[in-house]
C-alpha positions as CSV (number, residue, x, y, z in Angstrom):
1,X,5.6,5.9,2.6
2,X,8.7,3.8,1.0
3,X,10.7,3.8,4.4
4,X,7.6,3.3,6.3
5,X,6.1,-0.3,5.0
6,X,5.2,-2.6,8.1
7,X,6.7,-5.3,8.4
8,X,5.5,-8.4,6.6
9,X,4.9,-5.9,3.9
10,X,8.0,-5.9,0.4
11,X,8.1,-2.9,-1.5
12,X,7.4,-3.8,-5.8
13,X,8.4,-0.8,-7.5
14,X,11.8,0.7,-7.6
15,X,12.5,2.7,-4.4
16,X,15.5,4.9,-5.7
17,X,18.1,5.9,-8.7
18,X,15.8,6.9,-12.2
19,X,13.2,4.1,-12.2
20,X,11.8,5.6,-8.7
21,X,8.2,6.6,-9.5
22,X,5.8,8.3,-8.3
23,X,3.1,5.5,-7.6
24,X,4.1,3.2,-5.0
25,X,3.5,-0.2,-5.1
26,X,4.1,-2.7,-2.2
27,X,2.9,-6.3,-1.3
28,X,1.9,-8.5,2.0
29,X,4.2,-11.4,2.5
30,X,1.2,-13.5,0.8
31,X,0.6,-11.7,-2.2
32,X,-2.7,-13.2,-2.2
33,X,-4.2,-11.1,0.6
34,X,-3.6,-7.8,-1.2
35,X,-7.4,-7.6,-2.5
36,X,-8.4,-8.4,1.1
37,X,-6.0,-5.2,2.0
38,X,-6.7,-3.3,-0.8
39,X,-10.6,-3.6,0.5
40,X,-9.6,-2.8,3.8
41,X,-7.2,0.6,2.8
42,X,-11.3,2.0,0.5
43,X,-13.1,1.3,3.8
44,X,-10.5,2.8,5.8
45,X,-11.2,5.8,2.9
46,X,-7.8,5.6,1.6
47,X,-7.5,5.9,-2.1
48,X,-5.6,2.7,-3.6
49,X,-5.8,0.7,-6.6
50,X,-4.9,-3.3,-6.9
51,X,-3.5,-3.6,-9.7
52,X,-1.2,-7.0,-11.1
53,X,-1.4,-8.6,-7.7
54,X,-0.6,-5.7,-5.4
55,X,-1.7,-2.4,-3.8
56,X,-1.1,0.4,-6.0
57,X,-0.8,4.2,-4.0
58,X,-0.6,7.6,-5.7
59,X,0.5,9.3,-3.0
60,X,1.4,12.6,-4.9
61,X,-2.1,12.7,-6.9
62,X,-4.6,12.0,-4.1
63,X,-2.7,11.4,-0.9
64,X,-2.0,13.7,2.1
65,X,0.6,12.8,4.6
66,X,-2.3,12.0,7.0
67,X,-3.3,10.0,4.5
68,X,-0.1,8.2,4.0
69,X,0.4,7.6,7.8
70,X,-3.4,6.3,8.1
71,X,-2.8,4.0,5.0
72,X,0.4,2.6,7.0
73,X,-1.5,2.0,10.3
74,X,-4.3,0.2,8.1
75,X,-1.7,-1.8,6.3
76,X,-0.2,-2.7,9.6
77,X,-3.6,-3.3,11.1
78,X,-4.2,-6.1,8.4
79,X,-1.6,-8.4,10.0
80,X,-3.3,-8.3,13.5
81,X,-6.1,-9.2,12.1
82,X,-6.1,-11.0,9.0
């Protein structure tokens, strides 16, 4: 998911080295549209979180990889749209 943001999309949490975790946290470029995606990813059925400002994924709790590549297209889809 890390390598595979969109662009206009920055990555929050740590990507590599000992503070990589397993949530995932990234941002749009106007942090003030992540509820807006965040309510897009639930009716896209993607299971996300917003949590402080930005999109939080647990992709090794409740994600599949057709999960994660569905949540990318819908994060992707955003900037077409909104």
């Amino acid at each position: 998911m890390v390598s595979g943001l969109p662009i206009g999309y920055r990555l929050l949490s740590p990507d590599a080295g000992a503070s990589r975790s397993t949530l995932v946290f990234p941002s749009h470029r106007n942090p003030r549209a992540n509820a807006a995606v965040h309510a897009r990813l639930s009716e896209a059925g993607i299971d996300t979180a917003h949590r402080d400002g930005a999109i939080r994924f647990s992709p090794h709790l409740y994600n599949t990889p057709a999960d994660i590549d569905r949540a990318l297209l819908a994060l992707a889809s955003f900037d077409r749209v909104g």
